[in-house]
Each structure stands twice: as C-alpha cells, then as structure tokens.
mmCIF file of N, CA, C and O in Angstrom:
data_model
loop_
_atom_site.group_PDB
_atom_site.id
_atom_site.type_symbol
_atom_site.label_atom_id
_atom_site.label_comp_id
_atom_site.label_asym_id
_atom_site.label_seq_id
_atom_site.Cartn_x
_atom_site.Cartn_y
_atom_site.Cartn_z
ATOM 1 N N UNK A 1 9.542 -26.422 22.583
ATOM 2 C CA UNK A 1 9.355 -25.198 21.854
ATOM 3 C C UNK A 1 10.707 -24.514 21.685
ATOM 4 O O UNK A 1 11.435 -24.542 22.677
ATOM 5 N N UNK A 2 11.212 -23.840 20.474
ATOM 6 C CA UNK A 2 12.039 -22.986 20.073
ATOM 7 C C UNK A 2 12.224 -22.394 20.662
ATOM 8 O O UNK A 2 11.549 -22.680 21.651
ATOM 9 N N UNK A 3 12.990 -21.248 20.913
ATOM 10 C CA UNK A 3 13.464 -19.772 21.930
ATOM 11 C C UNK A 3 13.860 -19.101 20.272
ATOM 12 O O UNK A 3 14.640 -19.569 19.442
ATOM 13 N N UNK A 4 13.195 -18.133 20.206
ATOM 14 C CA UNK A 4 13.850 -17.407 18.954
ATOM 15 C C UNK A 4 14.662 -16.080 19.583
ATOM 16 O O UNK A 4 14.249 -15.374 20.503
ATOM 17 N N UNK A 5 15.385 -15.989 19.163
ATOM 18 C CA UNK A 5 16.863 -15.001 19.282
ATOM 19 C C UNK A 5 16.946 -14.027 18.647
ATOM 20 O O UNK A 5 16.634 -14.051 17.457
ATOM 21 N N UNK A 6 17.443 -12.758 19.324
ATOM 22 C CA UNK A 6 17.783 -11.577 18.402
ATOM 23 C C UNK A 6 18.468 -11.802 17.251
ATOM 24 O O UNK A 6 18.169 -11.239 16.198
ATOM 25 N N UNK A 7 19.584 -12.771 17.388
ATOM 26 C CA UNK A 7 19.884 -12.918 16.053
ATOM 27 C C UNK A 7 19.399 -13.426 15.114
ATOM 28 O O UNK A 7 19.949 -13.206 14.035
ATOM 29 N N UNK A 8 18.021 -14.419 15.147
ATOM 30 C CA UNK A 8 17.646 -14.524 14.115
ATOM 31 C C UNK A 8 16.584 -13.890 13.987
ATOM 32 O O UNK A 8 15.742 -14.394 13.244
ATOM 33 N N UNK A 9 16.249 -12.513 14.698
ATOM 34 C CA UNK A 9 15.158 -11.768 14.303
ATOM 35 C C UNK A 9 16.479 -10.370 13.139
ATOM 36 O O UNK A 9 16.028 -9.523 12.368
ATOM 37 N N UNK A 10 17.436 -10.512 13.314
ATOM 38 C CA UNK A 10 18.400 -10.035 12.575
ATOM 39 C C UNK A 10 18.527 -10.793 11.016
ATOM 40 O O UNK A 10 18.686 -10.399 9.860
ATOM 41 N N UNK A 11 18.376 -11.966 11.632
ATOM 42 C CA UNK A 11 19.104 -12.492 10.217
ATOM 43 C C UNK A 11 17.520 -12.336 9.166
ATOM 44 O O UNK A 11 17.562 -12.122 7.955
ATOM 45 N N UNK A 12 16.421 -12.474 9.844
ATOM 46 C CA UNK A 12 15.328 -11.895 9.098
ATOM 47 C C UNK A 12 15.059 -10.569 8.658
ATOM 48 O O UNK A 12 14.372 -10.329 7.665
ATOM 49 N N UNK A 13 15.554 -9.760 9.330
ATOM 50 C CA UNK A 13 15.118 -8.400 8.874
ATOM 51 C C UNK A 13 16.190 -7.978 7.939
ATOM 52 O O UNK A 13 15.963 -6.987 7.245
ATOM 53 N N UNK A 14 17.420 -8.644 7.814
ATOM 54 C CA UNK A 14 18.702 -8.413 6.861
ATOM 55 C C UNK A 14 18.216 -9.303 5.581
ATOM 56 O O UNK A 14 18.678 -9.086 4.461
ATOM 57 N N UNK A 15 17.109 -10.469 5.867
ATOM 58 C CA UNK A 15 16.909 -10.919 4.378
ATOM 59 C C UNK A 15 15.827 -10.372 3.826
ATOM 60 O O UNK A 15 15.481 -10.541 2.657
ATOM 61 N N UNK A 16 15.161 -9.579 4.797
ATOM 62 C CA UNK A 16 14.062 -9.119 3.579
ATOM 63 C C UNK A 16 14.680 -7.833 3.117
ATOM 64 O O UNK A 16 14.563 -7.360 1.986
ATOM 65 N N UNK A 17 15.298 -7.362 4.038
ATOM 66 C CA UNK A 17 16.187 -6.371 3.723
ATOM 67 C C UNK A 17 16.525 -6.052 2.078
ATOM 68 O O UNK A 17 16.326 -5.095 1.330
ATOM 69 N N UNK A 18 17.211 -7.528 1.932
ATOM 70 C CA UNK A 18 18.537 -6.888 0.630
ATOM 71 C C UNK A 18 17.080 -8.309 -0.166
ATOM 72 O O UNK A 18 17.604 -8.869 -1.130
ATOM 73 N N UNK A 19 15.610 -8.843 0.082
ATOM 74 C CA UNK A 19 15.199 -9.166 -0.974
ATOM 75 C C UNK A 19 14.575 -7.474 -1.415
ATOM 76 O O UNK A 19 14.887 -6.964 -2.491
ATOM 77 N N UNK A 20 13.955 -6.984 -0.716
ATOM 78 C CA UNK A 20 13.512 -5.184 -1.065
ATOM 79 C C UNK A 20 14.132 -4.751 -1.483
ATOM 80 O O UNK A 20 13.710 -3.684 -1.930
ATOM 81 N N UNK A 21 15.669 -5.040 -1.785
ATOM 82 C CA UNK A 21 16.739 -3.776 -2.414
ATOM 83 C C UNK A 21 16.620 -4.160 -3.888
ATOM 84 O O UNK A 21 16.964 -3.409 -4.800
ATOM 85 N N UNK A 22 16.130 -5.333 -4.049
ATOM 86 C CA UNK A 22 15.740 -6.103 -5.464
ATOM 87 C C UNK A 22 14.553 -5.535 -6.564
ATOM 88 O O UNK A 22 14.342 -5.577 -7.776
ATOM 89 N N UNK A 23 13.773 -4.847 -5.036
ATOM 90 C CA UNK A 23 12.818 -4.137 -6.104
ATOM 91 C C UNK A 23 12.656 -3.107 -6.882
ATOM 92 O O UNK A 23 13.187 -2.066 -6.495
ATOM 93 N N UNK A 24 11.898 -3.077 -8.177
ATOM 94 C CA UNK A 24 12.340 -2.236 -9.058
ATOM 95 C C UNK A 24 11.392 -0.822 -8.065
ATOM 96 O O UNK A 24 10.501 -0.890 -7.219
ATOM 97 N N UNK A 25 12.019 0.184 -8.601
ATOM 98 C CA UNK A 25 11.768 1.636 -8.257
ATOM 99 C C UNK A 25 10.465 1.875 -8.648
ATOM 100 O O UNK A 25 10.203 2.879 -7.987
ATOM 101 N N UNK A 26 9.262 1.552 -9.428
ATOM 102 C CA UNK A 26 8.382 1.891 -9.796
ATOM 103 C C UNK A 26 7.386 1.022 -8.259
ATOM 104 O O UNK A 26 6.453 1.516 -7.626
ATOM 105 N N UNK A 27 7.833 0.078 -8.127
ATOM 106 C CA UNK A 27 6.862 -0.555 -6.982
ATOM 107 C C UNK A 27 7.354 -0.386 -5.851
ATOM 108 O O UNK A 27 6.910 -0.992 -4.876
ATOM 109 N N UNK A 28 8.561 0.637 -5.753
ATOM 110 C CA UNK A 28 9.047 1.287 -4.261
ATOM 111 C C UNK A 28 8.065 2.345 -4.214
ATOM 112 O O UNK A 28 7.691 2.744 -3.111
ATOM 113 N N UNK A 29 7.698 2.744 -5.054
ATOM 114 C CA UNK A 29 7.186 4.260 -5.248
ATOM 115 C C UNK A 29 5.754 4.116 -4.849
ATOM 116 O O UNK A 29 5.260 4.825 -3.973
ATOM 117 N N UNK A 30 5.163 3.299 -5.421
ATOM 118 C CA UNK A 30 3.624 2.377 -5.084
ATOM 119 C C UNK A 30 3.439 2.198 -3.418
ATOM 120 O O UNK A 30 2.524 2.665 -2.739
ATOM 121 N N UNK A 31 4.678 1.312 -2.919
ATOM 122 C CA UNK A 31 4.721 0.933 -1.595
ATOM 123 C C UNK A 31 4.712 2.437 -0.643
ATOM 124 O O UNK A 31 4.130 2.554 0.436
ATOM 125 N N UNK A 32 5.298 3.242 -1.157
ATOM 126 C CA UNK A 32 5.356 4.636 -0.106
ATOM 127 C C UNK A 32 4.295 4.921 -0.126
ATOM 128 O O UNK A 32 3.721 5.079 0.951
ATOM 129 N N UNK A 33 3.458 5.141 -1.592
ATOM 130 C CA UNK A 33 1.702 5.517 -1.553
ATOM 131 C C UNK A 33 1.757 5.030 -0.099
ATOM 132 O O UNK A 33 2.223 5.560 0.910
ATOM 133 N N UNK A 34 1.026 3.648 -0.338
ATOM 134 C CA UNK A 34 0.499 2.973 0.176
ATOM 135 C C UNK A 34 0.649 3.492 2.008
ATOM 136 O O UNK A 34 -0.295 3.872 2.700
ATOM 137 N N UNK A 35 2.183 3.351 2.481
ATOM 138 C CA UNK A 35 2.258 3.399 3.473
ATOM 139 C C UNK A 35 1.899 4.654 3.809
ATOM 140 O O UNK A 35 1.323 4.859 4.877
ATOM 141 N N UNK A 36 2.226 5.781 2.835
ATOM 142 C CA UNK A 36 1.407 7.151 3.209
ATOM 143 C C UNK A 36 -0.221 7.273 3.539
ATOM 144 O O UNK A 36 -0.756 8.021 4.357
ATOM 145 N N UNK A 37 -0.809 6.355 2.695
ATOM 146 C CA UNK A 37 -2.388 6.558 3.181
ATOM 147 C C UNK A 37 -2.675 5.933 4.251
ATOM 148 O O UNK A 37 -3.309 6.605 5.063
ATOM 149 N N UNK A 38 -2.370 4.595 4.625
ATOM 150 C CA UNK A 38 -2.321 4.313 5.606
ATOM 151 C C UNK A 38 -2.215 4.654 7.258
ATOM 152 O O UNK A 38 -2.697 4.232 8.310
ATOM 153 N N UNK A 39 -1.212 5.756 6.770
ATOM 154 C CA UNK A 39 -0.665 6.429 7.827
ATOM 155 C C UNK A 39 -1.472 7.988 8.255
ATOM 156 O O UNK A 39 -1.717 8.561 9.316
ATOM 157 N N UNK A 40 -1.746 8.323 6.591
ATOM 158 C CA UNK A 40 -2.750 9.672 7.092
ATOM 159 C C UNK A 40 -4.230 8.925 8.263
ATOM 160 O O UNK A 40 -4.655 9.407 9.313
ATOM 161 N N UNK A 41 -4.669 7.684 7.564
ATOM 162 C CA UNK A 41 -5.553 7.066 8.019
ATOM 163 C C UNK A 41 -6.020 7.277 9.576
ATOM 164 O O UNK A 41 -6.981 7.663 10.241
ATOM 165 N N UNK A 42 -4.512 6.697 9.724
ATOM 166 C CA UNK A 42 -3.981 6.059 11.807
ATOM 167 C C UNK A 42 -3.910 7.697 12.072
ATOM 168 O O UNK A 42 -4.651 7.798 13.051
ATOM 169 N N UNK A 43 -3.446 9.039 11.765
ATOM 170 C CA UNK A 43 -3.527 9.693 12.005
ATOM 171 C C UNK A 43 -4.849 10.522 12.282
ATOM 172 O O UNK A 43 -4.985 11.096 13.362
ATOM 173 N N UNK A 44 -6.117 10.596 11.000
ATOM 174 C CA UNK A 44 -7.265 10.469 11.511
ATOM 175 C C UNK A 44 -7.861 10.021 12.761
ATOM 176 O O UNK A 44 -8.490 10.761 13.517
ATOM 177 N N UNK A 45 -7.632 8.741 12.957
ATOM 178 C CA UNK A 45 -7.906 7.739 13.955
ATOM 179 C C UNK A 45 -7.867 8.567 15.355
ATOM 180 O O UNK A 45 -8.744 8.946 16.130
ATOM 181 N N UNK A 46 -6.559 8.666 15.328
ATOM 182 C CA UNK A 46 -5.777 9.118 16.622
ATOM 183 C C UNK A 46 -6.630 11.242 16.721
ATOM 184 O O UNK A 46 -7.303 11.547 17.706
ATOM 185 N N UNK A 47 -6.515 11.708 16.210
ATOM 186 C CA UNK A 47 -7.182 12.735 15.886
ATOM 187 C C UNK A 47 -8.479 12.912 16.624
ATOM 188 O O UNK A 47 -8.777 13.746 17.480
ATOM 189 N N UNK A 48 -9.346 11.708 15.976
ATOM 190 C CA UNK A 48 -10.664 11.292 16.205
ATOM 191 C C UNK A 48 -11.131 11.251 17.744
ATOM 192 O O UNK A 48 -12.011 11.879 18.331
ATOM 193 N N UNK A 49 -9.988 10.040 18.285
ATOM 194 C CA UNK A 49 -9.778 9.648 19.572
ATOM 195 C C UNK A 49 -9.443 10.643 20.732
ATOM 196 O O UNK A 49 -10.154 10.760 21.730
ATOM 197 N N UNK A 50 -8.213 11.399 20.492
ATOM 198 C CA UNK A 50 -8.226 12.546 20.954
ATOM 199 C C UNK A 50 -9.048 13.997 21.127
ATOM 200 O O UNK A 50 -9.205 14.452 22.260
ATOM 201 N N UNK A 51 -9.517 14.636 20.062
ATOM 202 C CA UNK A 51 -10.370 15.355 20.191
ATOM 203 C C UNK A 51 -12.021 15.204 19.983
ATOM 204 O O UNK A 51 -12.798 16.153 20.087
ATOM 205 N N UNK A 52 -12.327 14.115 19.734
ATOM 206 C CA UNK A 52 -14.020 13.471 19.164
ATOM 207 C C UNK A 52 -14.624 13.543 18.301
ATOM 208 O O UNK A 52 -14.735 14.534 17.580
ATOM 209 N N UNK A 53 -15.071 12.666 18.200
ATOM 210 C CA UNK A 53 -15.874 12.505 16.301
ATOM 211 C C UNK A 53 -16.802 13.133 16.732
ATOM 212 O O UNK A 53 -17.628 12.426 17.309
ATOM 213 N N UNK A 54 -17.108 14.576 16.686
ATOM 214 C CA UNK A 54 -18.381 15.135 16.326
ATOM 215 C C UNK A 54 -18.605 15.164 14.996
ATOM 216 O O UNK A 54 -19.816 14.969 14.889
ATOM 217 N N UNK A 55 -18.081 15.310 13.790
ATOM 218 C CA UNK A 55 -18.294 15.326 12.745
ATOM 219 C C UNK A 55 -18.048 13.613 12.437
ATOM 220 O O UNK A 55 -16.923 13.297 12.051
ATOM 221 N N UNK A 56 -18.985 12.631 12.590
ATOM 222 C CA UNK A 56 -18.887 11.316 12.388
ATOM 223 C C UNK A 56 -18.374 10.733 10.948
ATOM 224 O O UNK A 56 -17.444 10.042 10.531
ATOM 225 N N UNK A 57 -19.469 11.382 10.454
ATOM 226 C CA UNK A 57 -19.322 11.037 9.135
ATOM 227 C C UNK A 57 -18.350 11.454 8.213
ATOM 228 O O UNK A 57 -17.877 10.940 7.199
ATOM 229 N N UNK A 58 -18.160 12.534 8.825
ATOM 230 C CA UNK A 58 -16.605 13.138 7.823
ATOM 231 C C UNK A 58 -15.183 12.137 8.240
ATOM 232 O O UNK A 58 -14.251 11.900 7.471
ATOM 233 N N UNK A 59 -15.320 11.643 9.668
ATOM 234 C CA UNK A 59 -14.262 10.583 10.312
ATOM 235 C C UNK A 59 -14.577 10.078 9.011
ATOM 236 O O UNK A 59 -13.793 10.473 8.148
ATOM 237 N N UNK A 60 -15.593 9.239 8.570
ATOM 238 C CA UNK A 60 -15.944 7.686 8.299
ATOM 239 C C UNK A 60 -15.302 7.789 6.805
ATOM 240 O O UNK A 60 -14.544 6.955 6.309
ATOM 241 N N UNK A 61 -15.794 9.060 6.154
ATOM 242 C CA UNK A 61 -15.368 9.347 4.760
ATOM 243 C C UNK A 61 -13.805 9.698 4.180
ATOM 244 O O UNK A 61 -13.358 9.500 3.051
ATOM 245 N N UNK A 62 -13.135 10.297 5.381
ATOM 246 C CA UNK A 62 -11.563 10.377 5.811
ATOM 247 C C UNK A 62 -10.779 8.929 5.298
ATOM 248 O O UNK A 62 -9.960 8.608 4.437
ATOM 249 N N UNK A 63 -11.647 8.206 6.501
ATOM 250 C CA UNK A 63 -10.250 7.033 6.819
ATOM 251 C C UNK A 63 -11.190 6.237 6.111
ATOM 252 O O UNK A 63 -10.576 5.170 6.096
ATOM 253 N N UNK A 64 -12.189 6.035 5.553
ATOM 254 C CA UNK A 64 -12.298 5.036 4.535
ATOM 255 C C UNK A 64 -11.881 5.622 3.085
ATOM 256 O O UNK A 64 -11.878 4.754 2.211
ATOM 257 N N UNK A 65 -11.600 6.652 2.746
ATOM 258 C CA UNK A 65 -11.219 6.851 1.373
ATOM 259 C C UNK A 65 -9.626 6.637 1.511
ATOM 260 O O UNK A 65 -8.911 6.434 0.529
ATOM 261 N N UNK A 66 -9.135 6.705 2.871
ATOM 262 C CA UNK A 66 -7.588 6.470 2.572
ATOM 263 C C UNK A 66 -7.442 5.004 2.775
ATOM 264 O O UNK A 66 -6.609 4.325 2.174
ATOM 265 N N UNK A 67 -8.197 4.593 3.554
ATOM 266 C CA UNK A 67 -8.019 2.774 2.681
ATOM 267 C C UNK A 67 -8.240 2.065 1.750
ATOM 268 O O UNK A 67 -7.829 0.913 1.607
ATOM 269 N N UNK A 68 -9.015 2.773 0.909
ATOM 270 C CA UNK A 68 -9.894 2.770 -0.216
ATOM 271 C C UNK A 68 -9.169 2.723 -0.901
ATOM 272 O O UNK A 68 -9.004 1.809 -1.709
ATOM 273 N N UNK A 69 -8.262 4.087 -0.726
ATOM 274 C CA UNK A 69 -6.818 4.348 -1.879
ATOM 275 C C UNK A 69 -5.672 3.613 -1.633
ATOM 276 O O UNK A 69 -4.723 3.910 -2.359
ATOM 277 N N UNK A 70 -5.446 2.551 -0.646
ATOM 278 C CA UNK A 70 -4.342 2.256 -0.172
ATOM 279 C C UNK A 70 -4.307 0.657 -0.967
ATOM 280 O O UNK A 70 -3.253 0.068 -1.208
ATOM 281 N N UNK A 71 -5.756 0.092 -1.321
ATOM 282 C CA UNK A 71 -6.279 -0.968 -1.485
ATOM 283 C C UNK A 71 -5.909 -1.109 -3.066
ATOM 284 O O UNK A 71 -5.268 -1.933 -3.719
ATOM 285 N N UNK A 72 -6.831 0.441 -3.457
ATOM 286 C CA UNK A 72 -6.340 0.391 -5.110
ATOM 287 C C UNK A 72 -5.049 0.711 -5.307
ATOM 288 O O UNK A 72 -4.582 0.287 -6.365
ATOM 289 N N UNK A 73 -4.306 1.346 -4.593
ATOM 290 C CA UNK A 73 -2.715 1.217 -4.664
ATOM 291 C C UNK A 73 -1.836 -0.151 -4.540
ATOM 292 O O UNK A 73 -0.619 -0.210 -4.717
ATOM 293 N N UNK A 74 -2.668 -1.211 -4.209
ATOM 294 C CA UNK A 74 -1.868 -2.635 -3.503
ATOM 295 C C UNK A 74 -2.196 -3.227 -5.182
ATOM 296 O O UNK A 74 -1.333 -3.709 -5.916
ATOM 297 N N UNK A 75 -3.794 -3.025 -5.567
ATOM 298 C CA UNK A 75 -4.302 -3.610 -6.743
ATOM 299 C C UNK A 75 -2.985 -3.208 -8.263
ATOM 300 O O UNK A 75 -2.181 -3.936 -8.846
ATOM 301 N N UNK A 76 -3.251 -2.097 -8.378
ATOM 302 C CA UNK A 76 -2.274 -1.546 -9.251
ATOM 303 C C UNK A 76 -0.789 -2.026 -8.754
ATOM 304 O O UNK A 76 -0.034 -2.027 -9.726
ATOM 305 N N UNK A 77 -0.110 -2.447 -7.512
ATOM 306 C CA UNK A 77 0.897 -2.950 -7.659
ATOM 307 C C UNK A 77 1.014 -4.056 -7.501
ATOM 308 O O UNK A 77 1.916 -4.392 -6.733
ATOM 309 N N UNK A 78 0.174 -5.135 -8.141
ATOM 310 C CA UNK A 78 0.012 -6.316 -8.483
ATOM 311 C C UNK A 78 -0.189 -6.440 -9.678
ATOM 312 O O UNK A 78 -0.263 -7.550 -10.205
ATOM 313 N N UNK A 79 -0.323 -5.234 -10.379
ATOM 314 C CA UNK A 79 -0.693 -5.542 -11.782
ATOM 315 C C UNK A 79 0.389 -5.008 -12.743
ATOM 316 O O UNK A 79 0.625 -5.440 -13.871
ATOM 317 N N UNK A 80 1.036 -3.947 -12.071
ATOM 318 C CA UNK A 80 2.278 -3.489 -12.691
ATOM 319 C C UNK A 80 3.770 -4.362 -11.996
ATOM 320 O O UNK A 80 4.956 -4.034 -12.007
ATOM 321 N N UNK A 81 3.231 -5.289 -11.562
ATOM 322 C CA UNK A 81 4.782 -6.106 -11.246
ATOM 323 C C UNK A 81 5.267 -7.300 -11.964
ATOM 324 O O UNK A 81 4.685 -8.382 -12.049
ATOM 325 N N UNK A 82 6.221 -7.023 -12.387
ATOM 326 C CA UNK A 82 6.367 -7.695 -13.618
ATOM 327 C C UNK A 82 7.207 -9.257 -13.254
ATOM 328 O O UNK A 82 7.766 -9.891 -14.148
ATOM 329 N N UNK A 83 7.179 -9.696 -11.883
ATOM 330 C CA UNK A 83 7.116 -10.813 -11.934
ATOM 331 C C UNK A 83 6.487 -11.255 -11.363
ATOM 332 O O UNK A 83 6.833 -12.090 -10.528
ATOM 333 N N UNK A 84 5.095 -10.834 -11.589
ATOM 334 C CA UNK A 84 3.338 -11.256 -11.405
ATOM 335 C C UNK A 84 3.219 -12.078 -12.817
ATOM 336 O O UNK A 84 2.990 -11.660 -13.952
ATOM 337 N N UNK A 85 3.450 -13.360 -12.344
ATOM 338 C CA UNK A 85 2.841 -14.160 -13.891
ATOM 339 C C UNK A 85 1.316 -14.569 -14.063
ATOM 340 O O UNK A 85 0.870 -14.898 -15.162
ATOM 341 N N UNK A 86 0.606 -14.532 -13.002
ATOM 342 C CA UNK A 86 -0.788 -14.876 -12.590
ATOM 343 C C UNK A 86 -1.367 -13.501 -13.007
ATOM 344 O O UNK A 86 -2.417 -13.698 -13.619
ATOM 345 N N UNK A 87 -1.040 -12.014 -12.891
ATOM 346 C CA UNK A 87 -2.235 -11.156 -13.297
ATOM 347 C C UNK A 87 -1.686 -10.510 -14.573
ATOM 348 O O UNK A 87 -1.931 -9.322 -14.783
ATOM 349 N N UNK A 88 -0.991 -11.193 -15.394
ATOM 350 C CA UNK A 88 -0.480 -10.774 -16.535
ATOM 351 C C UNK A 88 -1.862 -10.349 -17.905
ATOM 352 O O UNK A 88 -2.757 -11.081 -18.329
ATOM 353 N N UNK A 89 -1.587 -9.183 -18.208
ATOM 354 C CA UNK A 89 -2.783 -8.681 -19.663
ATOM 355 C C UNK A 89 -2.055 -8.348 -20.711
ATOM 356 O O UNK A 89 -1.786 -7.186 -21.015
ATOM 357 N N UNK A 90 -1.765 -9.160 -21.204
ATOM 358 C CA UNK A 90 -1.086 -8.440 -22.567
ATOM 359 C C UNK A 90 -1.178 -7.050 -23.363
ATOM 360 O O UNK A 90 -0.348 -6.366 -23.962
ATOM 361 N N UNK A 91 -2.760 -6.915 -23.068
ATOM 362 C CA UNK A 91 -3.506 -5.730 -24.107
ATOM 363 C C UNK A 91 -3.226 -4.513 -22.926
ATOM 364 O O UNK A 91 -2.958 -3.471 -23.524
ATOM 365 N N UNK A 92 -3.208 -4.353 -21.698
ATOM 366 C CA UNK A 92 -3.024 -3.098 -20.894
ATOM 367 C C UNK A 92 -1.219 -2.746 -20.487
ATOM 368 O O UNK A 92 -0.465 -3.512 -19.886
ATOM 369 N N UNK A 93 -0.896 -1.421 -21.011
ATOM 370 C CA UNK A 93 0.132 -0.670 -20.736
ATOM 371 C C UNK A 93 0.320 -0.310 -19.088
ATOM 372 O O UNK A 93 -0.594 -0.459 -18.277
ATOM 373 N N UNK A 94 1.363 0.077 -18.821
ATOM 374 C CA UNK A 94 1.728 0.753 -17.477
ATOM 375 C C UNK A 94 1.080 1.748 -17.694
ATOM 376 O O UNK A 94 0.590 2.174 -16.648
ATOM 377 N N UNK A 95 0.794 2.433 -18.700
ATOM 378 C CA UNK A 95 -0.402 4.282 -18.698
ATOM 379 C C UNK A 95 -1.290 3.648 -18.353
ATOM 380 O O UNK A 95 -1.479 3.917 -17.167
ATOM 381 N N UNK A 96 -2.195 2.711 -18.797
ATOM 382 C CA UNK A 96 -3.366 2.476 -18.817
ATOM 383 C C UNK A 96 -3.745 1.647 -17.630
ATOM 384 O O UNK A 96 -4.906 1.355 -17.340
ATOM 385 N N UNK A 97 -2.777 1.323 -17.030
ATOM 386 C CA UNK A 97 -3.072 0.691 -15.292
ATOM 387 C C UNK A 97 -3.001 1.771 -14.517
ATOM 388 O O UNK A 97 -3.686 1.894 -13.502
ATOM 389 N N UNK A 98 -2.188 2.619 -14.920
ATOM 390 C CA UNK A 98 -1.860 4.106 -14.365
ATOM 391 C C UNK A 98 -3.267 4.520 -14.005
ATOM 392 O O UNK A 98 -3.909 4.408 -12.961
ATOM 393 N N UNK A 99 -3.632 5.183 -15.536
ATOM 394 C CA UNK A 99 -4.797 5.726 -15.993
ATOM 395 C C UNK A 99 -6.002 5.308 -14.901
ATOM 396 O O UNK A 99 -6.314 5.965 -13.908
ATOM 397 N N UNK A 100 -6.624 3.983 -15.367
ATOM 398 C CA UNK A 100 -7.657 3.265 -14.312
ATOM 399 C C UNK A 100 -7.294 3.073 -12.977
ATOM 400 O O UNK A 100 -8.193 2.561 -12.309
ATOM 401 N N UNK A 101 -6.194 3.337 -12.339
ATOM 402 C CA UNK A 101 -6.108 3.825 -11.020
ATOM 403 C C UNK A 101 -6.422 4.840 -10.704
ATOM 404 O O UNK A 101 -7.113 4.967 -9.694
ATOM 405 N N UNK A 102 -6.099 5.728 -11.316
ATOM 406 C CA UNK A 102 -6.292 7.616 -10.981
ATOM 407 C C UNK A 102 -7.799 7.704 -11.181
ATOM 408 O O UNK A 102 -8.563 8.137 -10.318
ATOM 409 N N UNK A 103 -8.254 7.164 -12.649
ATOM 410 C CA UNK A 103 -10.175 6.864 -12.657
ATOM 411 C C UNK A 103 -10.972 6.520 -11.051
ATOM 412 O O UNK A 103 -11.897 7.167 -10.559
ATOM 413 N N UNK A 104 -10.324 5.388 -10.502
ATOM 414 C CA UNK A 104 -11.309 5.006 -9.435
ATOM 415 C C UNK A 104 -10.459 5.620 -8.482
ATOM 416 O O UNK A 104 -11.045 5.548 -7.401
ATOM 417 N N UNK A 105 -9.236 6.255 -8.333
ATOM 418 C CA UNK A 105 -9.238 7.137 -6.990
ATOM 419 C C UNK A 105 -9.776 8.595 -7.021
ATOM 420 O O UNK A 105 -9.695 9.286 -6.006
ATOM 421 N N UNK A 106 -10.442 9.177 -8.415
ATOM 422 C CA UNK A 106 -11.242 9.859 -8.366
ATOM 423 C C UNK A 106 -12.734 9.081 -8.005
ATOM 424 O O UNK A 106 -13.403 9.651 -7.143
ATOM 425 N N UNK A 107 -13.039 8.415 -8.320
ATOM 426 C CA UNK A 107 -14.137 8.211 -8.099
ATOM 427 C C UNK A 107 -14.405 7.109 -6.415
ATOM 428 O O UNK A 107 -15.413 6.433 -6.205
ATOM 429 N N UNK A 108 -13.436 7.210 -5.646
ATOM 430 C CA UNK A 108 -13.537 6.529 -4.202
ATOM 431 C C UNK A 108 -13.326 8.453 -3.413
ATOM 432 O O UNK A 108 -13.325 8.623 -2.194
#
C-alpha cells in the first residue's frame, strides 16, 4: 500500500486550485449559492440539535427547501456551463435558464 504525503495532498489542492481559477465568473457565482444554502442548512441542523425541534416540521421545511435550492442551483449550473456538451439546448437563453430557476425556487 501507498503512504500518501502532505505533499501530494498539496500538489492536489494546488491543481484543483488553478483548474477553479479557469472558471468562468457566472458559475463561481452559482457555486457560492450553492455553498450558501448548504451551509444555512448545517446551520439549521446544528440549531435544531442544540436547542430542539419542537417546531418539527418547520426544521423539516427549513433544511429541505435549502437543499431543494442547492439541487436546483447544481441543475442550472449544468445547464449554463458552456463546456457541458451533453446538456446543450439550442432554443433556451441564459434568461430563460435563469428565469425557470427562480420559477421552481419559488415554487420549492
């Protein structure tokens, strides 16, 4: 078996590093969503844990609508990345992926 090394837990985190510096600004912007709902989520969680879900269902409706949104945030940045050759639509704009995101995060 291998022994893996700080340095090559370095030389990994320096290549995804500068492949992320590659990405365009519109799917940096997507990725923060994302990690923001996520994070309100774990914060719920911890909330929950600490002081108690007496209100159960409001927990359940919390941290499932922020995964909910975190999910359609991953969807929409698969569809607005433009070197996605597999979910390519000719007929839908960046508004209109926009658009039908904001539709179903009103409606989650």
């Amino acid at each position: 078996m291998v022994k893996s090394t700080s340095k090559d837990a370095q030389d990994l985190f320096r290549s995804l590093r500068s492949a992320y510096s590659a990405t365009p600004t519109n799917l940096k912007i997507i990725d923060l969503y994302v990690v923001f709902a996520v994070f309100t989520a774990l914060i719920q969680v911890v909330y929950m844990a600490l002081v108690g879900s007496f209100p159960f269902n409001s927990f359940l409706s919390g941290v499932l609508s922020c995964i909910g949104t975190a999910v359609l945030a991953v969807c929409l940045r698969i569809q607005v990345n433009k070197e996605n050759k597999e979910f390519k639509c000719k007929r839908k704009t960046i508004k209109t992926k926009l658009g039908g995101f904001l539709w179903e995060c009103g409606y989650v």
